JSON list of C-alpha atoms in Angstrom, two decimals:
[
{"chain": "A", "resi": 1, "resn": "MET", "atom": "CA", "xyz": [40.20, -22.14, 60.32]},
{"chain": "A", "resi": 2, "resn": "ASP", "atom": "CA", "xyz": [37.49, -21.56, 57.69]},
{"chain": "A", "resi": 3, "resn": "ALA", "atom": "CA", "xyz": [35.39, -24.41, 56.26]},
{"chain": "A", "resi": 4, "resn": "PRO", "atom": "CA", "xyz": [37.21, -24.77, 52.89]},
{"chain": "A", "resi": 5, "resn": "ALA", "atom": "CA", "xyz": [40.61, -24.90, 54.58]},
{"chain": "A", "resi": 6, "resn": "ARG", "atom": "CA", "xyz": [39.32, -27.43, 57.14]},
{"chain": "A", "resi": 7, "resn": "GLY", "atom": "CA", "xyz": [37.78, -29.50, 54.35]},
{"chain": "A", "resi": 8, "resn": "GLY", "atom": "CA", "xyz": [41.04, -29.48, 52.38]},
{"chain": "A", "resi": 9, "resn": "ARG", "atom": "CA", "xyz": [43.01, -30.59, 55.46]},
{"chain": "A", "resi": 10, "resn": "ILE", "atom": "CA", "xyz": [40.57, -33.45, 56.11]},
{"chain": "A", "resi": 11, "resn": "ARG", "atom": "CA", "xyz": [40.71, -34.51, 52.45]},
{"chain": "A", "resi": 12, "resn": "ARG", "atom": "CA", "xyz": [44.53, -34.59, 52.52]},
{"chain": "A", "resi": 13, "resn": "GLN", "atom": "CA", "xyz": [44.50, -36.64, 55.73]},
{"chain": "A", "resi": 14, "resn": "HIS", "atom": "CA", "xyz": [42.06, -39.11, 54.30]},
{"chain": "A", "resi": 15, "resn": "GLU", "atom": "CA", "xyz": [43.89, -39.46, 51.03]},
{"chain": "A", "resi": 16, "resn": "ALA", "atom": "CA", "xyz": [47.17, -39.98, 52.91]},
{"chain": "A", "resi": 17, "resn": "ALA", "atom": "CA", "xyz": [45.58, -42.62, 55.09]},
{"chain": "A", "resi": 18, "resn": "ILE", "atom": "CA", "xyz": [44.17, -44.39, 52.02]},
{"chain": "A", "resi": 19, "resn": "LEU", "atom": "CA", "xyz": [47.48, -44.42, 50.20]},
{"chain": "A", "resi": 20, "resn": "ALA", "atom": "CA", "xyz": [49.33, -45.73, 53.21]},
{"chain": "A", "resi": 21, "resn": "ALA", "atom": "CA", "xyz": [46.77, -48.51, 53.70]},
{"chain": "A", "resi": 22, "resn": "ALA", "atom": "CA", "xyz": [46.73, -49.30, 49.96]},
{"chain": "A", "resi": 23, "resn": "GLU", "atom": "CA", "xyz": [50.55, -49.67, 50.01]},
{"chain": "A", "resi": 24, "resn": "GLN", "atom": "CA", "xyz": [50.22, -52.40, 52.65]},
{"chain": "A", "resi": 25, "resn": "VAL", "atom": "CA", "xyz": [47.32, -54.20, 51.00]},
{"chain": "A", "resi": 26, "resn": "PHE", "atom": "CA", "xyz": [48.76, -54.16, 47.47]},
{"chain": "A", "resi": 27, "resn": "ALA", "atom": "CA", "xyz": [52.25, -55.19, 48.74]},
{"chain": "A", "resi": 28, "resn": "ARG", "atom": "CA", "xyz": [50.71, -58.25, 50.51]},
{"chain": "A", "resi": 29, "resn": "ALA", "atom": "CA", "xyz": [47.99, -59.31, 48.12]},
{"chain": "A", "resi": 30, "resn": "GLY", "atom": "CA", "xyz": [48.99, -57.82, 44.79]},
{"chain": "A", "resi": 31, "resn": "PHE", "atom": "CA", "xyz": [46.65, -55.88, 42.53]},
{"chain": "A", "resi": 32, "resn": "GLN", "atom": "CA", "xyz": [44.48, -58.87, 41.71]},
{"chain": "A", "resi": 33, "resn": "GLY", "atom": "CA", "xyz": [44.16, -60.09, 45.29]},
{"chain": "A", "resi": 34, "resn": "ALA", "atom": "CA", "xyz": [43.51, -56.71, 46.92]},
{"chain": "A", "resi": 35, "resn": "THR", "atom": "CA", "xyz": [39.97, -55.47, 47.53]},
{"chain": "A", "resi": 36, "resn": "MET", "atom": "CA", "xyz": [38.55, -52.04, 48.17]},
{"chain": "A", "resi": 37, "resn": "ALA", "atom": "CA", "xyz": [36.99, -53.36, 51.39]},
{"chain": "A", "resi": 38, "resn": "GLU", "atom": "CA", "xyz": [40.44, -54.43, 52.65]},
{"chain": "A", "resi": 39, "resn": "ILE", "atom": "CA", "xyz": [41.93, -51.03, 51.77]},
{"chain": "A", "resi": 40, "resn": "ALA", "atom": "CA", "xyz": [39.09, -49.17, 53.54]},
{"chain": "A", "resi": 41, "resn": "LEU", "atom": "CA", "xyz": [39.46, -51.39, 56.64]},
{"chain": "A", "resi": 42, "resn": "ALA", "atom": "CA", "xyz": [43.21, -50.80, 56.77]},
{"chain": "A", "resi": 43, "resn": "ALA", "atom": "CA", "xyz": [42.66, -47.07, 56.37]},
{"chain": "A", "resi": 44, "resn": "GLY", "atom": "CA", "xyz": [40.09, -47.03, 59.18]},
{"chain": "A", "resi": 45, "resn": "LEU", "atom": "CA", "xyz": [37.48, -45.50, 56.82]},
{"chain": "A", "resi": 46, "resn": "PRO", "atom": "CA", "xyz": [34.05, -46.63, 55.64]},
{"chain": "A", "resi": 47, "resn": "LYS", "atom": "CA", "xyz": [34.14, -48.20, 52.19]},
{"chain": "A", "resi": 48, "resn": "SER", "atom": "CA", "xyz": [31.83, -45.42, 50.93]},
{"chain": "A", "resi": 49, "resn": "ASN", "atom": "CA", "xyz": [34.49, -42.84, 51.95]},
{"chain": "A", "resi": 50, "resn": "LEU", "atom": "CA", "xyz": [37.08, -44.72, 49.94]},
{"chain": "A", "resi": 51, "resn": "HIS", "atom": "CA", "xyz": [34.93, -44.65, 46.85]},
{"chain": "A", "resi": 52, "resn": "TYR", "atom": "CA", "xyz": [34.38, -40.93, 47.42]},
{"chain": "A", "resi": 53, "resn": "TYR", "atom": "CA", "xyz": [38.13, -40.30, 46.95]},
{"chain": "A", "resi": 54, "resn": "PHE", "atom": "CA", "xyz": [38.93, -43.11, 44.51]},
{"chain": "A", "resi": 55, "resn": "GLY", "atom": "CA", "xyz": [36.22, -44.54, 42.33]},
{"chain": "A", "resi": 56, "resn": "THR", "atom": "CA", "xyz": [37.93, -47.88, 41.55]},
{"chain": "A", "resi": 57, "resn": "LYS", "atom": "CA", "xyz": [40.72, -50.14, 42.83]},
{"chain": "A", "resi": 58, "resn": "ALA", "atom": "CA", "xyz": [42.70, -49.30, 39.71]},
{"chain": "A", "resi": 59, "resn": "GLU", "atom": "CA", "xyz": [42.55, -45.58, 40.62]},
{"chain": "A", "resi": 60, "resn": "VAL", "atom": "CA", "xyz": [43.92, -46.32, 44.10]},
{"chain": "A", "resi": 61, "resn": "TYR", "atom": "CA", "xyz": [46.67, -48.54, 42.60]},
{"chain": "A", "resi": 62, "resn": "ARG", "atom": "CA", "xyz": [47.74, -45.82, 40.11]},
{"chain": "A", "resi": 63, "resn": "ALA", "atom": "CA", "xyz": [47.74, -43.26, 42.91]},
{"chain": "A", "resi": 64, "resn": "VAL", "atom": "CA", "xyz": [50.05, -45.43, 45.01]},
{"chain": "A", "resi": 65, "resn": "LEU", "atom": "CA", "xyz": [52.47, -45.83, 42.06]},
{"chain": "A", "resi": 66, "resn": "ALA", "atom": "CA", "xyz": [52.32, -42.12, 41.26]},
{"chain": "A", "resi": 67, "resn": "HIS", "atom": "CA", "xyz": [52.94, -41.16, 44.88]},
{"chain": "A", "resi": 68, "resn": "ILE", "atom": "CA", "xyz": [56.11, -43.23, 45.26]},
{"chain": "A", "resi": 69, "resn": "LEU", "atom": "CA", "xyz": [57.40, -42.03, 41.84]},
{"chain": "A", "resi": 70, "resn": "ARG", "atom": "CA", "xyz": [56.86, -38.39, 42.89]},
{"chain": "A", "resi": 71, "resn": "LEU", "atom": "CA", "xyz": [58.76, -38.97, 46.13]},
{"chain": "A", "resi": 72, "resn": "TRP", "atom": "CA", "xyz": [61.64, -40.79, 44.50]},
{"chain": "A", "resi": 73, "resn": "LEU", "atom": "CA", "xyz": [62.11, -38.43, 41.50]},
{"chain": "A", "resi": 74, "resn": "ALA", "atom": "CA", "xyz": [61.80, -35.24, 43.53]},
{"chain": "A", "resi": 75, "resn": "GLU", "atom": "CA", "xyz": [65.12, -36.16, 45.13]},
{"chain": "A", "resi": 76, "resn": "THR", "atom": "CA", "xyz": [66.91, -35.87, 41.84]},
{"chain": "A", "resi": 77, "resn": "ASP", "atom": "CA", "xyz": [66.49, -32.12, 41.86]},
{"chain": "A", "resi": 78, "resn": "ARG", "atom": "CA", "xyz": [69.82, -31.65, 43.69]},
{"chain": "A", "resi": 79, "resn": "ILE", "atom": "CA", "xyz": [71.66, -33.33, 40.78]},
{"chain": "A", "resi": 80, "resn": "ASN", "atom": "CA", "xyz": [72.25, -30.24, 38.64]},
{"chain": "A", "resi": 81, "resn": "ALA", "atom": "CA", "xyz": [75.12, -28.55, 36.84]},
{"chain": "A", "resi": 82, "resn": "ASP", "atom": "CA", "xyz": [75.85, -26.13, 39.66]},
{"chain": "A", "resi": 83, "resn": "ALA", "atom": "CA", "xyz": [75.89, -28.76, 42.47]},
{"chain": "A", "resi": 84, "resn": "ASP", "atom": "CA", "xyz": [78.87, -30.26, 44.12]},
{"chain": "A", "resi": 85, "resn": "PRO", "atom": "CA", "xyz": [78.91, -33.89, 42.85]},
{"chain": "A", "resi": 86, "resn": "SER", "atom": "CA", "xyz": [79.73, -35.46, 46.17]},
{"chain": "A", "resi": 87, "resn": "GLU", "atom": "CA", "xyz": [77.05, -33.48, 48.04]},
{"chain": "A", "resi": 88, "resn": "ALA", "atom": "CA", "xyz": [74.41, -34.08, 45.35]},
{"chain": "A", "resi": 89, "resn": "LEU", "atom": "CA", "xyz": [74.93, -37.80, 45.03]},
{"chain": "A", "resi": 90, "resn": "ALA", "atom": "CA", "xyz": [75.22, -38.23, 48.80]},
{"chain": "A", "resi": 91, "resn": "HIS", "atom": "CA", "xyz": [71.92, -36.38, 49.29]},
{"chain": "A", "resi": 92, "resn": "TYR", "atom": "CA", "xyz": [70.19, -38.55, 46.67]},
{"chain": "A", "resi": 93, "resn": "ILE", "atom": "CA", "xyz": [71.48, -41.78, 48.19]},
{"chain": "A", "resi": 94, "resn": "GLU", "atom": "CA", "xyz": [70.52, -40.75, 51.73]},
{"chain": "A", "resi": 95, "resn": "ALA", "atom": "CA", "xyz": [67.05, -39.55, 50.59]},
{"chain": "A", "resi": 96, "resn": "LYS", "atom": "CA", "xyz": [66.40, -42.81, 48.68]},
{"chain": "A", "resi": 97, "resn": "MET", "atom": "CA", "xyz": [67.45, -44.94, 51.63]},
{"chain": "A", "resi": 98, "resn": "CYS", "atom": "CA", "xyz": [65.13, -42.85, 53.85]},
{"chain": "A", "resi": 99, "resn": "LEU", "atom": "CA", "xyz": [62.18, -43.34, 51.46]},
{"chain": "A", "resi": 100, "resn": "THR", "atom": "CA", "xyz": [62.94, -47.05, 51.27]},
{"chain": "A", "resi": 101, "resn": "ALA", "atom": "CA", "xyz": [62.70, -47.25, 55.05]},
{"chain": "A", "resi": 102, "resn": "GLU", "atom": "CA", "xyz": [59.59, -45.12, 55.30]},
{"chain": "A", "resi": 103, "resn": "HIS", "atom": "CA", "xyz": [57.67, -46.58, 52.33]},
{"chain": "A", "resi": 104, "resn": "PRO", "atom": "CA", "xyz": [58.89, -50.19, 51.97]},
{"chain": "A", "resi": 105, "resn": "ASP", "atom": "CA", "xyz": [55.47, -51.42, 50.91]},
{"chain": "A", "resi": 106, "resn": "ALA", "atom": "CA", "xyz": [55.18, -48.79, 48.14]},
{"chain": "A", "resi": 107, "resn": "SER", "atom": "CA", "xyz": [58.61, -49.93, 46.85]},
{"chain": "A", "resi": 108, "resn": "ARG", "atom": "CA", "xyz": [57.31, -53.55, 46.79]},
{"chain": "A", "resi": 109, "resn": "VAL", "atom": "CA", "xyz": [54.20, -52.51, 44.94]},
{"chain": "A", "resi": 110, "resn": "PHE", "atom": "CA", "xyz": [56.37, -50.73, 42.38]},
{"chain": "A", "resi": 111, "resn": "ALA", "atom": "CA", "xyz": [58.65, -53.77, 41.99]},
{"chain": "A", "resi": 112, "resn": "ASN", "atom": "CA", "xyz": [55.69, -56.06, 41.53]},
{"chain": "A", "resi": 113, "resn": "GLU", "atom": "CA", "xyz": [54.32, -53.71, 38.84]},
{"chain": "A", "resi": 114, "resn": "LEU", "atom": "CA", "xyz": [57.62, -53.97, 37.01]},
{"chain": "A", "resi": 115, "resn": "LEU", "atom": "CA", "xyz": [57.73, -57.75, 37.32]},
{"chain": "A", "resi": 116, "resn": "HIS", "atom": "CA", "xyz": [54.40, -57.89, 35.60]},
{"chain": "A", "resi": 117, "resn": "GLY", "atom": "CA", "xyz": [55.59, -55.78, 32.70]},
{"chain": "A", "resi": 118, "resn": "ALA", "atom": "CA", "xyz": [54.55, -52.37, 34.04]},
{"chain": "A", "resi": 119, "resn": "PRO", "atom": "CA", "xyz": [51.06, -52.42, 32.56]},
{"chain": "A", "resi": 120, "resn": "GLU", "atom": "CA", "xyz": [50.07, -49.22, 34.42]},
{"chain": "A", "resi": 121, "resn": "ILE", "atom": "CA", "xyz": [53.21, -47.17, 34.26]},
{"chain": "A", "resi": 122, "resn": "GLY", "atom": "CA", "xyz": [55.03, -48.52, 31.18]},
{"chain": "A", "resi": 123, "resn": "ASP", "atom": "CA", "xyz": [54.32, -45.43, 29.15]},
{"chain": "A", "resi": 124, "resn": "TYR", "atom": "CA", "xyz": [55.60, -43.21, 32.00]},
{"chain": "A", "resi": 125, "resn": "LEU", "atom": "CA", "xyz": [58.80, -45.22, 32.27]},
{"chain": "A", "resi": 126, "resn": "ARG", "atom": "CA", "xyz": [59.43, -45.03, 28.53]},
{"chain": "A", "resi": 127, "resn": "ASN", "atom": "CA", "xyz": [58.73, -41.36, 28.32]},
{"chain": "A", "resi": 128, "resn": "GLU", "atom": "CA", "xyz": [58.91, -39.13, 31.40]},
{"chain": "A", "resi": 129, "resn": "LEU", "atom": "CA", "xyz": [61.34, -41.31, 33.33]},
{"chain": "A", "resi": 130, "resn": "ARG", "atom": "CA", "xyz": [63.65, -41.87, 30.35]},
{"chain": "A", "resi": 131, "resn": "LEU", "atom": "CA", "xyz": [63.76, -38.11, 29.65]},
{"chain": "A", "resi": 132, "resn": "LEU", "atom": "CA", "xyz": [64.45, -37.33, 33.31]},
{"chain": "A", "resi": 133, "resn": "VAL", "atom": "CA", "xyz": [67.37, -39.84, 33.45]},
{"chain": "A", "resi": 134, "resn": "ALA", "atom": "CA", "xyz": [68.68, -38.43, 30.13]},
{"chain": "A", "resi": 135, "resn": "ASP", "atom": "CA", "xyz": [68.66, -34.92, 31.66]},
{"chain": "A", "resi": 136, "resn": "LYS", "atom": "CA", "xyz": [70.50, -36.06, 34.82]},
{"chain": "A", "resi": 137, "resn": "ALA", "atom": "CA", "xyz": [72.88, -38.17, 32.77]},
{"chain": "A", "resi": 138, "resn": "ALA", "atom": "CA", "xyz": [73.83, -35.03, 30.92]},
{"chain": "A", "resi": 139, "resn": "VAL", "atom": "CA", "xyz": [74.76, -33.46, 34.31]},
{"chain": "A", "resi": 140, "resn": "ILE", "atom": "CA", "xyz": [76.91, -36.51, 35.18]},
{"chain": "A", "resi": 141, "resn": "GLU", "atom": "CA", "xyz": [78.60, -36.28, 31.73]},
{"chain": "A", "resi": 142, "resn": "ALA", "atom": "CA", "xyz": [79.37, -32.58, 32.29]},
{"chain": "A", "resi": 143, "resn": "TRP", "atom": "CA", "xyz": [80.89, -33.40, 35.71]},
{"chain": "A", "resi": 144, "resn": "ILE", "atom": "CA", "xyz": [83.05, -36.02, 34.09]},
{"chain": "A", "resi": 145, "resn": "ALA", "atom": "CA", "xyz": [84.14, -33.65, 31.29]},
{"chain": "A", "resi": 146, "resn": "ALA", "atom": "CA", "xyz": [85.05, -31.04, 33.92]},
{"chain": "A", "resi": 147, "resn": "GLY", "atom": "CA", "xyz": [87.14, -33.63, 35.85]},
{"chain": "A", "resi": 148, "resn": "LYS", "atom": "CA", "xyz": [84.87, -33.36, 38.88]},
{"chain": "A", "resi": 149, "resn": "ILE", "atom": "CA", "xyz": [84.16, -37.13, 38.98]},
{"chain": "A", "resi": 150, "resn": "ALA", "atom": "CA", "xyz": [85.71, -40.29, 37.52]},
{"chain": "A", "resi": 151, "resn": "PRO", "atom": "CA", "xyz": [84.32, -41.63, 34.26]},
{"chain": "A", "resi": 152, "resn": "VAL", "atom": "CA", "xyz": [81.18, -43.66, 34.88]},
{"chain": "A", "resi": 153, "resn": "ASP", "atom": "CA", "xyz": [78.24, -44.78, 32.79]},
{"chain": "A", "resi": 154, "resn": "PRO", "atom": "CA", "xyz": [75.59, -42.18, 33.73]},
{"chain": "A", "resi": 155, "resn": "GLU", "atom": "CA", "xyz": [72.48, -44.23, 32.89]},
{"chain": "A", "resi": 156, "resn": "HIS", "atom": "CA", "xyz": [73.76, -47.27, 34.62]},
{"chain": "A", "resi": 157, "resn": "LEU", "atom": "CA", "xyz": [74.82, -45.19, 37.63]},
{"chain": "A", "resi": 158, "resn": "PHE", "atom": "CA", "xyz": [71.16, -44.42, 38.21]},
{"chain": "A", "resi": 159, "resn": "ILE", "atom": "CA", "xyz": [70.09, -48.03, 37.60]},
{"chain": "A", "resi": 160, "resn": "SER", "atom": "CA", "xyz": [72.67, -49.14, 40.17]},
{"chain": "A", "resi": 161, "resn": "LEU", "atom": "CA", "xyz": [71.52, -46.49, 42.64]},
{"chain": "A", "resi": 162, "resn": "TRP", "atom": "CA", "xyz": [67.92, -47.72, 42.40]},
{"chain": "A", "resi": 163, "resn": "ALA", "atom": "CA", "xyz": [69.00, -51.33, 42.88]},
{"chain": "A", "resi": 164, "resn": "LEU", "atom": "CA", "xyz": [71.28, -50.56, 45.78]},
{"chain": "A", "resi": 165, "resn": "THR", "atom": "CA", "xyz": [68.65, -48.54, 47.71]},
{"chain": "A", "resi": 166, "resn": "GLN", "atom": "CA", "xyz": [65.38, -50.29, 46.89]},
{"chain": "A", "resi": 167, "resn": "THR", "atom": "CA", "xyz": [66.68, -53.76, 47.61]},
{"chain": "A", "resi": 168, "resn": "TYR", "atom": "CA", "xyz": [66.40, -53.08, 51.35]},
{"chain": "A", "resi": 169, "resn": "ALA", "atom": "CA", "xyz": [62.60, -52.89, 50.93]},
{"chain": "A", "resi": 170, "resn": "ASP", "atom": "CA", "xyz": [61.98, -55.23, 48.01]},
{"chain": "A", "resi": 171, "resn": "PHE", "atom": "CA", "xyz": [64.19, -58.04, 49.40]},
{"chain": "A", "resi": 172, "resn": "GLU", "atom": "CA", "xyz": [64.03, -57.25, 53.09]},
{"chain": "A", "resi": 173, "resn": "THR", "atom": "CA", "xyz": [63.45, -60.89, 54.01]},
{"chain": "A", "resi": 174, "resn": "GLN", "atom": "CA", "xyz": [66.70, -61.88, 52.35]},
{"chain": "A", "resi": 175, "resn": "VAL", "atom": "CA", "xyz": [68.59, -58.95, 53.85]},
{"chain": "A", "resi": 176, "resn": "CYS", "atom": "CA", "xyz": [67.25, -59.80, 57.34]},
{"chain": "A", "resi": 177, "resn": "ALA", "atom": "CA", "xyz": [68.28, -63.45, 56.90]},
{"chain": "A", "resi": 178, "resn": "VAL", "atom": "CA", "xyz": [71.84, -62.44, 56.05]},
{"chain": "A", "resi": 179, "resn": "LEU", "atom": "CA", "xyz": [72.08, -59.92, 58.90]},
{"chain": "A", "resi": 180, "resn": "ASN", "atom": "CA", "xyz": [70.26, -62.24, 61.33]},
{"chain": "A", "resi": 181, "resn": "ARG", "atom": "CA", "xyz": [67.47, -59.70, 62.03]},
{"chain": "A", "resi": 182, "resn": "ARG", "atom": "CA", "xyz": [63.76, -60.00, 62.45]},
{"chain": "A", "resi": 183, "resn": "SER", "atom": "CA", "xyz": [63.33, -56.60, 60.80]},
{"chain": "A", "resi": 184, "resn": "LEU", "atom": "CA", "xyz": [65.52, -53.72, 59.73]},
{"chain": "A", "resi": 185, "resn": "GLY", "atom": "CA", "xyz": [65.87, -50.85, 62.19]},
{"chain": "A", "resi": 186, "resn": "PRO", "atom": "CA", "xyz": [67.49, -47.40, 62.10]},
{"chain": "A", "resi": 187, "resn": "ALA", "atom": "CA", "xyz": [70.93, -48.80, 62.97]},
{"chain": "A", "resi": 188, "resn": "ASP", "atom": "CA", "xyz": [70.72, -51.28, 60.06]},
{"chain": "A", "resi": 189, "resn": "TYR", "atom": "CA", "xyz": [69.76, -48.44, 57.67]},
{"chain": "A", "resi": 190, "resn": "ARG", "atom": "CA", "xyz": [72.59, -46.26, 58.97]},
{"chain": "A", "resi": 191, "resn": "ARG", "atom": "CA", "xyz": [75.07, -49.09, 58.30]},
{"chain": "A", "resi": 192, "resn": "ALA", "atom": "CA", "xyz": [73.55, -49.73, 54.83]},
{"chain": "A", "resi": 193, "resn": "THR", "atom": "CA", "xyz": [73.50, -46.08, 53.95]},
{"chain": "A", "resi": 194, "resn": "ALA", "atom": "CA", "xyz": [77.15, -45.70, 54.94]},
{"chain": "A", "resi": 195, "resn": "HIS", "atom": "CA", "xyz": [78.04, -48.71, 52.77]},
{"chain": "A", "resi": 196, "resn": "VAL", "atom": "CA", "xyz": [76.13, -47.47, 49.73]},
{"chain": "A", "resi": 197, "resn": "LEU", "atom": "CA", "xyz": [77.62, -43.99, 50.06]},
{"chain": "A", "resi": 198, "resn": "ASN", "atom": "CA", "xyz": [81.10, -45.43, 50.27]},
{"chain": "A", "resi": 199, "resn": "LEU", "atom": "CA", "xyz": [80.62, -47.79, 47.37]},
{"chain": "A", "resi": 200, "resn": "VAL", "atom": "CA", "xyz": [79.06, -45.25, 44.99]},
{"chain": "A", "resi": 201, "resn": "LEU", "atom": "CA", "xyz": [81.09, -42.19, 45.81]},
{"chain": "A", "resi": 202, "resn": "ARG", "atom": "CA", "xyz": [84.42, -43.99, 45.75]},
{"chain": "A", "resi": 203, "resn": "GLY", "atom": "CA", "xyz": [83.37, -45.59, 42.44]},
{"chain": "A", "resi": 204, "resn": "CYS", "atom": "CA", "xyz": [82.86, -42.03, 41.17]},
{"chain": "A", "resi": 205, "resn": "GLY", "atom": "CA", "xyz": [86.31, -41.01, 42.44]},
{"chain": "A", "resi": 206, "resn": "LEU", "atom": "CA", "xyz": [84.76, -38.96, 45.28]},
{"chain": "A", "resi": 207, "resn": "ALA", "atom": "CA", "xyz": [85.42, -38.99, 48.99]},
{"chain": "A", "resi": 208, "resn": "PRO", "atom": "CA", "xyz": [82.49, -40.34, 51.02]},
{"chain": "A", "resi": 209, "resn": "PRO", "atom": "CA", "xyz": [81.17, -38.52, 54.14]},
{"chain": "A", "resi": 210, "resn": "ILE", "atom": "CA", "xyz": [83.19, -39.19, 57.30]},
{"chain": "A", "resi": 211, "resn": "SER", "atom": "CA", "xyz": [80.06, -39.96, 59.34]},
{"chain": "A", "resi": 212, "resn": "GLU", "atom": "CA", "xyz": [78.26, -43.33, 59.21]},
{"chain": "A", "resi": 213, "resn": "GLY", "atom": "CA", "xyz": [75.61, -42.09, 56.81]},
{"chain": "A", "resi": 214, "resn": "ASN", "atom": "CA", "xyz": [73.20, -39.26, 57.55]},
{"chain": "A", "resi": 215, "resn": "PHE", "atom": "CA", "xyz": [69.99, -41.21, 58.05]},
{"chain": "A", "resi": 216, "resn": "PRO", "atom": "CA", "xyz": [67.37, -38.82, 59.56]},
{"chain": "A", "resi": 217, "resn": "CYS", "atom": "CA", "xyz": [64.48, -41.28, 59.39]},
{"chain": "A", "resi": 218, "resn": "SER", "atom": "CA", "xyz": [63.04, -42.77, 62.55]},
{"chain": "A", "resi": 219, "resn": "THR", "atom": "CA", "xyz": [62.03, -46.01, 60.87]}
]
């Protein structure tokens, strides 16, 4: 491996470690309570290295938010005019549940940002996200017009999907209390995924998968 390629791999590894550590620190302490020193310690890197990749705490915070948004929104690609509605919606639900399990702290950071009025990502929500949902809502409306799914409110369908999937991270303490668990494991997520699939797909007039939710994550 040549030096530029090796350098690029090391940079990606360090940035991934920083983002993972920052998710944990911001989720626990919030933006105001978090420090660059805590993030560097959690990432296992010297503080100087952290400043090399991200100059300020605000830059790290925005990177965490941007990262989870990229992961979440990439999973909407399967919702398109040529897709089978049942398969597309099932894939989106399963992928969102998987991301909730793998990045629970990122989901909590995102939720906390919204609770504070979305000072960092408000413009994104009002512009890029709104346009993306409008585009996917048009797909849902076309499916309805073609008789492929039952009439539903497209925008509220997405709002419901976000609530149904992200609650297992954002309100894990409440979920664990109800289920009498110390923490949620793969079996819990398989059960939850099966429930959300059944609830949403039947609400759209579609048959849910026969299996108990395809949940490939190891978390």
